């Protein structure tokens, strides 16, 4: 058995933590204690695979399904929950909510809820890396919905022309809010668009964290070597609805069932069990740690006070 | 003193700030072509041409500003800002607040506006109040070369996104700029002419129109005070209130249309805070609620004229 630089057991635990975080949030929302949220359930492998391939110097811009990226980066689930609940100890003092969490200390510059907004800013973050001579690349996560926005073309084009160190990660989850991708684009994927703009790309099984890690590592090597941007397209699926709560009544049951069988957590766990790297006891230990982490996170968020009302008009201007 | 045009004053401010601070850079549609002196002096990494794509230009500026640069972007004509609205309003203006103050956005957006070139409605639209209405932004709209230079320098040094609107008709107008001119603070109006009988408040090109009207009024024994706002946000409320307290009459003049325009804000401000001083109703002279025409006489008719200001003041004075 070869040793993979991304420890698959650790990757599984991180993916399970992301899943548990989002399930906690859905539960809190159901009990009226947190606002609704856009989850990344089913997309944990892409988040963990790509973010694990980044270094501390690299910066991240992401979109409204950002919990996976933040937690993969090492964000504290308690501070994230506090943010979504509008509490003072949230990453943004409760002013962001679930849709726009940024965390400067973790190099997360932006979570954009305007689809494609992250693509528009990524070029500037890449430019500052380049101009200021700082190490590190910029990872920009977006979905297939953003790839049908004009900003996608504008962003990749400028990044290519100016040779900006940007890893574009399209998490092609097949859904654009309430519209299936096949209603809005004829191409099977978006990697082909990149070629026309002079941007190299690769298409990866987005439900396999090890494949994502390998592809991201190769892409980052290419960016460091050539200075040029690179597009990684992760083929994956949004297993829950657009915005909680969402009964997914509009989703084709056969398609959903097909992808549920390919649930990245289920697949990795089965694989590790088959390879003899995890047994029932090992799984139980991970589940127990994740549960304890989320219980502590929830307690922290519950205990955090709401911001003072004077915060209403602070931080508007520098 | 040096005499220079508004366009040259903007270039001079850019050159001085780029010299002073290596994180200042400029990019936009043709800036490296049109500001060749800057390109030669500071090189192609700090002075860049871009595609004709306002959204990505503004977004790139916002991303760069959040992570250590001080970009200035030239988006050419103000109506083009429609394509950059998300990046300016939703990103640059809001992300500091949304992030709980973790990031700041020290960037400048330059755009030309106003009548004078017969360029028609898609190139000529005074959109400044859209941005005054958007939190997190600052808006500057000077009228003289000295102010353009001094306010540009402040805008570049400011840690917030600042929009600088340059009235097309003023671009080639010349004026004296002090050799040692330094930054002029944002949010400070200038009293262009002292007077006792009526306050004329304006900004950009119509400041000159107000000055011409004040000359005419002086001939009729009416002493008009002319205030040039220079900054629309922050707004120098004290300068307006102080003047109205003295004169008791107010006419606000701008080229942008009336509904929800800057004039409405100033009229409301005076109604709230200086009502007792008023000896006549506040009047507004503005452009119409219509797209800007290309035809020269129609375009001129779009803009408030000095004789209309004189007539407005005479009506306030009781004929």
XYZ file of C-alpha atoms in Angstrom:
637
model
C 0.000 0.000 0.000
C 1.539 3.292 -1.063
C 1.589 6.175 1.371
C -0.420 9.096 0.097
C 0.660 12.584 1.194
C -2.938 13.246 2.173
C -3.711 10.839 5.012
C -7.058 9.379 3.920
C -8.187 8.667 7.467
C -7.584 12.288 8.424
C -9.323 13.389 5.232
C -12.309 11.244 6.146
C -12.468 12.744 9.613
C -12.342 16.262 8.199
C -15.088 15.428 5.711
C -17.203 13.959 8.479
C -16.692 17.091 10.554
C -17.892 19.243 7.626
C -20.956 17.012 7.224
C -21.665 17.125 10.959
C -21.248 20.905 11.030
C -23.781 21.390 8.270
C -26.194 18.881 9.797
C -25.915 20.727 13.103
C -26.709 23.961 11.334
C -29.732 22.439 9.594
C -30.945 21.154 12.946
C -30.432 24.536 14.616
C -32.303 26.199 11.771
C -35.146 23.692 12.124
C -35.441 24.712 15.756
C -35.451 28.402 14.858
C -32.043 29.114 16.341
C -30.066 29.868 13.188
C -30.829 31.356 9.802
C -31.180 29.104 6.767
C -28.035 28.150 4.954
C -26.620 26.855 1.686
C -24.884 23.566 2.465
C -22.070 21.788 0.665
C -23.320 18.303 1.532
C -21.893 15.928 -1.060
C -19.030 18.269 -1.945
C -16.767 17.636 1.039
C -14.164 15.715 -0.957
C -13.355 18.606 -3.273
C -13.011 20.998 -0.354
C -10.755 18.754 1.707
C -8.723 17.564 -1.276
C -7.941 21.016 -2.670
C -7.527 22.917 0.596
C -5.157 20.215 1.918
C -2.933 20.867 -1.077
C -2.608 24.579 -0.216
C 0.096 26.089 1.998
C -0.332 28.679 4.740
C 0.806 31.385 2.264
C -2.049 30.693 -0.114
C -5.251 32.726 -0.045
C -8.811 31.517 -0.578
C -11.886 33.090 -2.122
C -15.041 31.066 -2.075
C -18.790 31.143 -2.566
C -21.986 30.700 -0.584
C -21.280 26.959 -0.051
C -18.120 27.751 1.877
C -18.364 25.769 5.111
C -16.316 22.914 3.651
C -13.545 25.209 2.468
C -13.358 27.040 5.781
C -13.386 23.918 7.925
C -10.875 22.204 5.644
C -8.668 25.244 6.194
C -8.879 24.702 9.927
C -11.638 27.144 10.845
C -13.074 26.738 14.329
C -16.589 25.305 13.979
C -17.651 27.135 17.137
C -16.738 30.524 15.685
C -18.430 29.550 12.425
C -21.634 28.546 14.177
C -21.475 31.740 16.219
C -21.186 33.711 12.988
C -24.203 32.021 11.425
C -26.168 32.632 14.611
C -25.228 36.318 14.473
C -23.110 36.208 17.620
C -20.227 38.420 18.661
C -17.597 35.662 18.627
C -18.287 34.730 15.019
C -15.472 35.225 12.526
C -17.001 38.511 11.394
C -18.611 39.583 14.643
C -21.983 38.289 13.491
C -22.200 40.709 10.564
C -21.675 38.174 7.830
C -24.002 35.291 8.586
C -23.464 32.012 6.754
C -23.218 33.508 3.301
C -20.175 35.787 3.504
C -17.776 34.476 6.128
C -14.213 35.673 5.702
C -11.335 34.898 8.031
C -8.195 36.926 7.454
C -6.117 34.824 9.856
C -6.894 31.741 7.787
C -6.244 33.501 4.478
C -9.922 33.381 3.542
C -10.426 36.741 1.853
C -13.997 36.353 0.764
C -17.072 34.204 0.731
C -19.228 35.718 -1.986
C -22.935 35.160 -2.169
C -23.207 37.044 -5.434
C -22.648 34.171 -7.834
C -19.410 34.947 -9.653
C -18.416 37.708 -7.230
C -15.464 35.659 -6.056
C -14.254 35.368 -9.666
C -14.258 39.149 -10.044
C -12.138 39.736 -6.951
C -9.768 36.786 -7.392
C -7.787 38.523 -10.126
C -7.061 41.415 -7.780
C -5.895 39.100 -5.021
C -3.671 37.337 -7.567
C -2.386 40.698 -8.743
C -1.434 41.755 -5.233
C 0.453 38.469 -4.679
C 2.370 39.169 -7.866
C 2.950 42.913 -7.362
C 3.952 42.661 -3.715
C 6.229 39.717 -4.434
C 4.474 37.568 -1.853
C 4.647 33.806 -1.960
C 1.472 31.872 -2.291
C -1.226 31.402 -4.848
C -4.928 32.215 -4.793
C -7.526 29.454 -4.766
C -10.913 30.578 -6.050
C -13.854 28.202 -5.529
C -17.013 28.616 -7.579
C -19.756 26.480 -9.080
C -21.064 25.682 -12.515
C -23.624 28.456 -12.005
C -20.845 31.037 -11.742
C -19.195 29.506 -14.806
C -22.199 30.590 -16.875
C -21.713 34.204 -15.712
C -19.751 36.642 -17.833
C -17.400 37.274 -14.927
C -16.018 33.730 -15.364
C -14.789 34.554 -18.832
C -13.583 38.016 -17.762
C -11.714 36.641 -14.773
C -9.915 33.792 -16.522
C -9.094 36.000 -19.469
C -7.472 38.707 -17.357
C -5.676 36.171 -15.164
C -4.252 34.535 -18.283
C -3.225 37.848 -19.899
C -1.589 39.109 -16.699
C -0.206 35.670 -15.692
C -1.778 35.691 -12.252
C -1.175 32.813 -9.806
C -4.757 31.643 -9.455
C -6.102 28.126 -9.034
C -9.681 28.267 -10.277
C -11.670 25.420 -8.735
C -15.053 24.826 -10.328
C -17.122 22.554 -8.145
C -19.493 21.394 -10.825
C -22.314 20.189 -8.575
C -24.853 20.075 -11.420
C -27.181 22.637 -9.805
C -27.508 26.384 -10.241
C -29.837 27.350 -7.385
C -33.100 25.700 -8.521
C -32.030 25.040 -12.094
C -30.248 21.938 -13.327
C -27.029 22.651 -15.188
C -28.301 20.894 -18.286
C -31.009 23.536 -18.695
C -28.463 26.353 -18.903
C -25.419 24.984 -20.716
C -24.905 22.642 -23.620
C -21.351 21.636 -22.807
C -20.834 18.679 -20.476
C -18.467 20.653 -18.316
C -16.718 23.987 -18.147
C -13.085 22.945 -18.499
C -13.448 23.346 -22.249
C -14.203 27.050 -21.804
C -10.800 27.523 -20.200
C -8.921 26.247 -23.239
C -10.381 29.006 -25.381
C -8.978 31.571 -22.947
C -5.510 30.041 -22.882
C -5.941 28.535 -19.428
C -4.835 24.961 -18.764
C -7.326 22.734 -17.034
C -8.041 19.277 -15.646
C -11.266 17.442 -14.868
C -11.327 15.376 -11.680
C -13.690 13.076 -9.827
C -14.853 15.611 -7.283
C -16.070 12.937 -4.905
C -12.596 11.468 -4.399
C -10.513 13.587 -1.994
C -7.256 11.837 -2.901
C -7.781 12.431 -6.618
C -8.664 16.043 -5.840
C -5.533 16.448 -3.718
C -3.322 14.990 -6.451
C -4.864 17.116 -9.175
C -4.705 20.257 -7.041
C -1.064 19.578 -6.141
C -0.178 19.159 -9.804
C -2.105 22.322 -10.715
C -0.394 24.323 -7.955
C 2.992 23.068 -9.154
C 2.116 24.234 -12.625
C 1.055 27.672 -11.315
C 4.274 28.059 -9.335
C 6.371 26.924 -12.285
C 4.704 28.963 -15.033
C 3.024 31.752 -13.086
C -0.096 31.048 -15.098
C -3.598 30.345 -13.788
C -5.037 26.837 -13.873
C -8.617 25.557 -13.816
C -9.603 22.421 -11.955
C -13.107 21.126 -12.578
C -14.438 18.848 -9.855
C -17.338 16.729 -11.066
C -19.584 16.371 -8.036
C -23.172 16.709 -6.894
C -25.172 18.861 -4.503
C -26.890 16.234 -2.373
C -29.183 18.664 -0.524
C -31.334 21.502 -1.827
C -30.307 25.012 -2.713
C -31.117 26.709 0.574
C -32.281 25.042 3.782
C -35.050 24.071 4.135
C -35.562 22.657 0.627
C -37.551 19.455 -0.029
C -35.807 18.854 -3.394
C -39.191 18.029 -4.954
C -37.762 19.286 -8.249
C -34.872 16.801 -8.297
C -34.922 13.667 -10.462
C -35.033 10.747 -8.004
C -32.916 8.444 -10.161
C -30.178 11.037 -10.499
C -30.236 11.780 -6.784
C -30.085 8.110 -5.918
C -27.163 7.584 -8.302
C -25.179 10.316 -6.595
C -26.190 9.275 -3.095
C -24.526 5.957 -3.851
C -21.434 7.987 -4.680
C -21.554 10.051 -1.458
C -17.883 10.943 -0.956
C -17.887 10.119 2.746
C -19.576 6.768 2.202
C -17.211 5.897 -0.656
C -14.019 6.790 1.221
C -15.156 4.991 4.335
C -16.015 1.831 2.387
C -12.691 1.995 0.613
C -10.720 2.362 3.831
C -12.639 -0.473 5.423
C -11.984 -2.663 2.385
C -8.284 -1.790 2.502
C -8.227 -2.696 6.158
C -7.239 0.794 7.265
C -10.374 1.399 9.289
C -12.622 -0.899 11.237
C -15.886 -0.370 13.073
C -13.990 0.710 16.146
C -11.989 3.259 14.195
C -15.142 4.685 12.644
C -16.816 4.859 16.025
C -13.824 6.760 17.403
C -14.012 9.318 14.584
C -17.761 9.700 15.021
C -17.307 10.226 18.714
C -14.624 12.914 18.209
C -16.713 14.720 15.596
C -19.774 14.621 17.866
C -17.766 16.025 20.771
C -16.340 18.781 18.561
C -19.789 19.810 17.394
C -21.243 19.688 20.890
C -18.473 21.975 22.112
C -18.944 24.212 19.050
C -22.676 24.509 19.675
C -22.111 25.258 23.358
C -19.577 27.940 22.423
C -21.923 29.554 19.901
C -24.841 29.376 22.330
C -22.808 31.044 25.047
C -21.526 33.810 22.803
C -23.478 37.045 23.262
C -25.102 38.986 20.450
C -23.122 42.033 19.364
C -23.881 45.303 21.111
C -26.272 47.418 19.060
C -23.563 50.014 18.537
C -22.058 47.478 16.100
C -24.844 48.443 13.671
C -22.790 51.277 12.269
C -19.204 50.300 13.067
C -16.814 48.925 10.418
C -18.630 50.746 7.605
C -15.574 52.921 6.901
C -11.924 52.320 7.625
C 1.561 78.602 -9.062
C 1.348 76.501 -12.200
C -1.476 76.637 -14.670
C -2.765 73.229 -15.690
C -5.882 71.527 -16.964
C -8.066 69.196 -14.940
C -6.755 66.223 -16.940
C -3.175 67.229 -16.179
C -4.013 67.792 -12.527
C -5.309 64.226 -12.278
C -2.136 62.911 -13.907
C 0.018 65.037 -11.611
C -1.749 63.681 -8.540
C -1.307 60.119 -9.807
C 2.389 60.669 -10.503
C 3.064 62.176 -7.084
C 1.198 59.436 -5.227
C 2.788 56.644 -7.275
C 6.169 58.185 -6.492
C 5.341 58.405 -2.802
C 3.819 54.953 -2.378
C 4.924 51.875 -4.351
C 1.603 50.122 -3.703
C -0.290 52.709 -5.774
C -1.014 51.551 -9.316
C -3.454 52.373 -12.086
C -5.246 50.208 -14.593
C -8.169 50.585 -16.929
C -9.319 50.907 -20.483
C -6.458 52.645 -22.258
C -4.756 54.242 -19.250
C -1.317 53.036 -20.357
C -2.023 54.492 -23.797
C -3.456 57.806 -22.681
C -1.223 58.476 -19.685
C 1.984 57.644 -21.460
C 4.045 59.762 -19.074
C 2.961 57.550 -16.189
C 3.738 54.407 -18.157
C 7.233 55.654 -18.994
C 7.937 56.753 -15.462
C 6.496 53.846 -13.503
C 6.540 50.942 -15.941
C 4.076 48.467 -17.336
C 3.479 46.593 -14.095
C 2.061 49.661 -12.354
C 0.304 51.248 -15.327
C -1.807 48.708 -17.199
C -4.286 48.587 -20.004
C -7.226 46.239 -19.436
C -9.934 44.624 -21.524
C -13.075 46.718 -22.019
C -14.749 44.951 -19.119
C -15.675 47.273 -16.273
C -16.829 44.529 -13.916
C -13.551 42.675 -13.826
C -11.603 45.953 -13.667
C -13.505 47.070 -10.570
C -13.460 43.573 -9.058
C -9.722 43.294 -9.602
C -9.301 46.635 -7.867
C -11.379 45.465 -4.906
C -9.450 42.202 -4.574
C -6.129 44.015 -4.885
C -7.179 46.650 -2.348
C -8.217 43.993 0.169
C -4.778 42.392 -0.002
C -2.284 45.229 0.090
C -2.388 47.406 -3.018
C -3.874 50.873 -3.609
C -5.315 50.601 -7.098
C -6.775 53.450 -9.114
C -9.035 52.311 -11.933
C -10.285 54.383 -14.844
C -13.704 53.204 -16.033
C -13.970 56.005 -18.612
C -17.627 57.071 -18.680
C -19.863 57.099 -15.607
C -22.746 55.090 -17.175
C -20.251 52.237 -17.665
C -20.276 51.885 -13.884
C -23.514 49.927 -14.381
C -21.301 47.023 -15.424
C -19.192 47.473 -12.283
C -22.043 48.088 -9.835
C -21.704 44.715 -8.112
C -17.995 45.071 -7.564
C -18.210 48.686 -6.380
C -21.419 48.526 -4.339
C -21.693 44.899 -3.186
C -18.007 44.190 -2.773
C -15.894 47.308 -2.244
C -18.622 49.121 -0.310
C -19.857 46.250 1.846
C -17.087 43.764 2.486
C -15.386 45.757 5.209
C -18.609 45.749 7.208
C -19.522 42.166 6.349
C -16.088 40.984 7.432
C -16.425 42.734 10.763
C -13.651 45.159 9.816
C -11.068 42.530 8.828
C -10.478 44.005 5.369
C -10.300 47.513 3.979
C -10.625 48.655 0.386
C -8.284 51.545 -0.410
C -9.186 52.042 -4.067
C -10.183 54.869 -6.376
C -12.644 54.653 -9.253
C -12.312 57.400 -11.849
C -15.068 58.154 -14.358
C -16.097 61.009 -16.625
C -19.596 62.399 -16.453
C -21.763 65.225 -17.669
C -22.715 67.171 -20.753
C -20.295 68.879 -23.093
C -19.184 66.381 -25.698
C -22.506 65.449 -27.279
C -21.758 61.806 -26.561
C -25.355 60.821 -25.810
C -27.114 59.074 -22.967
C -25.081 55.877 -22.754
C -21.882 57.901 -22.255
C -23.353 60.837 -20.375
C -25.299 60.253 -17.211
C -24.746 61.852 -13.842
C -25.034 58.813 -11.596
C -23.305 60.165 -8.484
C -26.323 59.902 -6.202
C -26.546 56.121 -6.796
C -23.235 55.811 -5.034
C -23.943 58.424 -2.377
C -26.843 56.129 -1.486
C -24.522 53.124 -1.103
C -22.793 52.584 2.240
C -19.045 52.248 2.504
C -18.216 54.510 -0.437
C -16.980 58.092 -0.652
C -17.835 60.357 -3.585
C -15.823 63.285 -4.897
C -16.833 65.634 -7.694
C -14.474 68.630 -7.908
C -14.718 71.711 -10.087
C -11.181 73.159 -10.349
C -7.772 71.740 -11.352
C -6.351 72.473 -7.887
C -9.204 70.590 -6.247
C -8.887 67.684 -8.645
C -5.238 67.344 -7.750
C -5.677 67.731 -4.018
C -8.762 65.547 -3.760
C -7.289 62.809 -5.975
C -4.323 62.653 -3.611
C -6.632 62.301 -0.624
C -8.740 59.733 -2.448
C -5.661 57.604 -3.160
C -4.492 57.841 0.454
C -7.948 57.078 1.855
C -8.471 53.535 3.156
C -11.987 53.395 1.699
C -13.258 53.111 -1.876
C -13.540 56.613 -3.334
C -15.312 57.463 -6.590
C -13.963 60.516 -8.369
C -16.286 61.865 -11.046
C -14.699 64.202 -13.575
C -17.092 66.426 -15.473
C -16.273 66.008 -19.167
C -16.643 69.697 -19.864
C -14.025 70.512 -17.219
C -11.351 68.155 -18.572
C -9.555 70.756 -20.652
C -10.383 73.743 -18.463
C -7.270 75.268 -16.964
C -6.635 76.793 -13.597
C -3.910 77.626 -11.156
C -2.531 74.844 -9.010
C -0.130 75.725 -6.201
C 3.329 74.142 -6.665
C 3.293 72.738 -3.186
C -0.333 71.644 -3.388
C -0.953 68.803 -1.034
C -3.930 66.650 -0.301
C -7.227 68.473 0.181
C -9.292 66.672 2.822
C -12.393 64.822 1.665
C -15.633 66.203 3.053
C -14.720 69.889 3.095
C -16.702 72.284 0.927
C -15.165 75.475 -0.473
C -16.820 78.879 -0.281
C -16.177 80.215 -3.784
C -17.791 83.542 -3.146
C -19.006 85.167 0.066
C -22.479 86.682 0.144
C -25.307 87.718 2.477
C -28.580 87.355 0.558
C -28.759 83.832 -0.868
C -26.732 80.613 -0.786
C -26.070 78.806 -4.069
C -24.889 75.248 -3.420
C -23.449 73.239 -6.279
C -20.631 70.918 -7.389
C -18.666 70.157 -10.549
C -19.409 72.116 -13.714
C -22.454 73.992 -12.361
C -20.302 75.721 -9.744
C -19.073 77.898 -12.608
C -22.672 78.511 -13.662
C -23.478 79.623 -10.119
C -20.503 81.993 -10.157
C -21.768 83.530 -13.406
C -25.246 83.869 -11.914
C -23.772 85.491 -8.802
C -22.038 88.089 -11.017
C -25.327 88.927 -12.677
C -27.126 89.080 -9.329
C -24.435 91.380 -7.948
C -25.245 93.786 -10.754
C -28.798 93.848 -9.428
C -27.620 94.414 -5.861
C -28.170 90.825 -4.733
C -25.249 89.317 -2.838
C -25.017 85.544 -3.494
C -22.761 83.137 -1.605
C -21.509 80.215 -3.705
C -20.586 76.934 -2.047
C -18.720 74.226 -3.963
C -19.366 70.925 -2.200
C -16.358 69.130 -3.785
C -17.179 65.973 -1.791
C -20.718 64.570 -1.914
C -19.914 61.915 0.676
C -18.821 62.793 3.246
C -20.955 65.914 2.862
C -19.888 69.152 4.542
C -23.187 69.785 6.317
C -21.709 72.517 8.491
C -20.683 74.624 5.504
C -24.215 74.464 4.096
C -25.970 75.163 7.402
C -23.589 77.978 8.321
C -24.235 79.707 5.024
C -28.009 79.284 5.107
C -28.076 80.579 8.685
C -26.431 83.724 7.315
C -28.373 84.216 4.072
C -31.794 82.653 4.827
C -32.180 81.493 1.226
C -30.973 78.397 -0.610
C -30.852 77.333 -4.229
C -29.236 73.969 -4.978
C -27.935 73.493 -8.504
C -26.789 70.284 -10.156
C -26.883 68.622 -13.521
C -28.076 65.215 -12.271
C -31.830 64.718 -12.292
C -33.898 65.933 -9.379
C -35.607 62.845 -7.958
C -33.593 61.531 -5.006
C -30.636 63.594 -6.145
C -28.039 65.313 -3.978
C -30.176 68.472 -4.039
C -33.027 66.626 -2.351
C -30.703 65.614 0.444
C -29.444 69.154 0.931
C -32.965 70.592 0.897
C -34.008 68.029 3.511
C -30.929 68.746 5.600
C -31.733 72.460 5.666
C -35.424 71.772 6.403
C -34.420 69.631 9.371
C -31.639 71.710 10.814
C -32.028 75.312 9.629
C -35.748 75.729 8.990
C -36.006 78.735 11.257
C -33.374 80.547 9.204
C -35.268 80.207 5.935
C -36.911 83.305 4.515
C -38.072 81.597 1.310
C -38.710 78.065 0.098
C -35.607 76.093 -0.921
C -35.365 75.721 -4.688
C -33.611 73.100 -6.798
C -32.373 73.585 -10.332
C -31.432 70.276 -11.899
C -31.363 68.293 -15.073
C -34.672 66.723 -16.158
C -35.828 63.166 -15.518
C -34.761 62.208 -19.021
C -31.758 60.507 -20.606
C -29.119 62.967 -21.787
C -29.588 63.954 -25.437
C -26.738 64.013 -27.959
C -27.897 67.082 -29.901
C -25.791 70.047 -28.741
C -28.609 72.539 -28.057
C -30.656 69.877 -26.287
C -27.627 68.824 -24.279
C -27.020 72.419 -23.194
C -30.697 72.787 -22.279
C -30.283 69.703 -20.074
C -27.872 71.562 -17.815
C -29.050 74.306 -15.434
C -28.150 77.713 -16.893
C -27.120 80.941 -15.164
C -30.251 82.852 -16.200
C -32.431 80.162 -14.589
C -30.451 80.524 -11.366
C -30.873 84.300 -11.498
C -34.624 83.897 -12.038
C -34.876 81.414 -9.154
C -33.105 83.786 -6.795
C -35.239 86.718 -7.917
C -38.385 84.703 -7.189
C -37.050 83.955 -3.707
C -36.339 87.635 -3.147
C -39.943 88.411 -4.002
C -39.520 89.220 -7.672
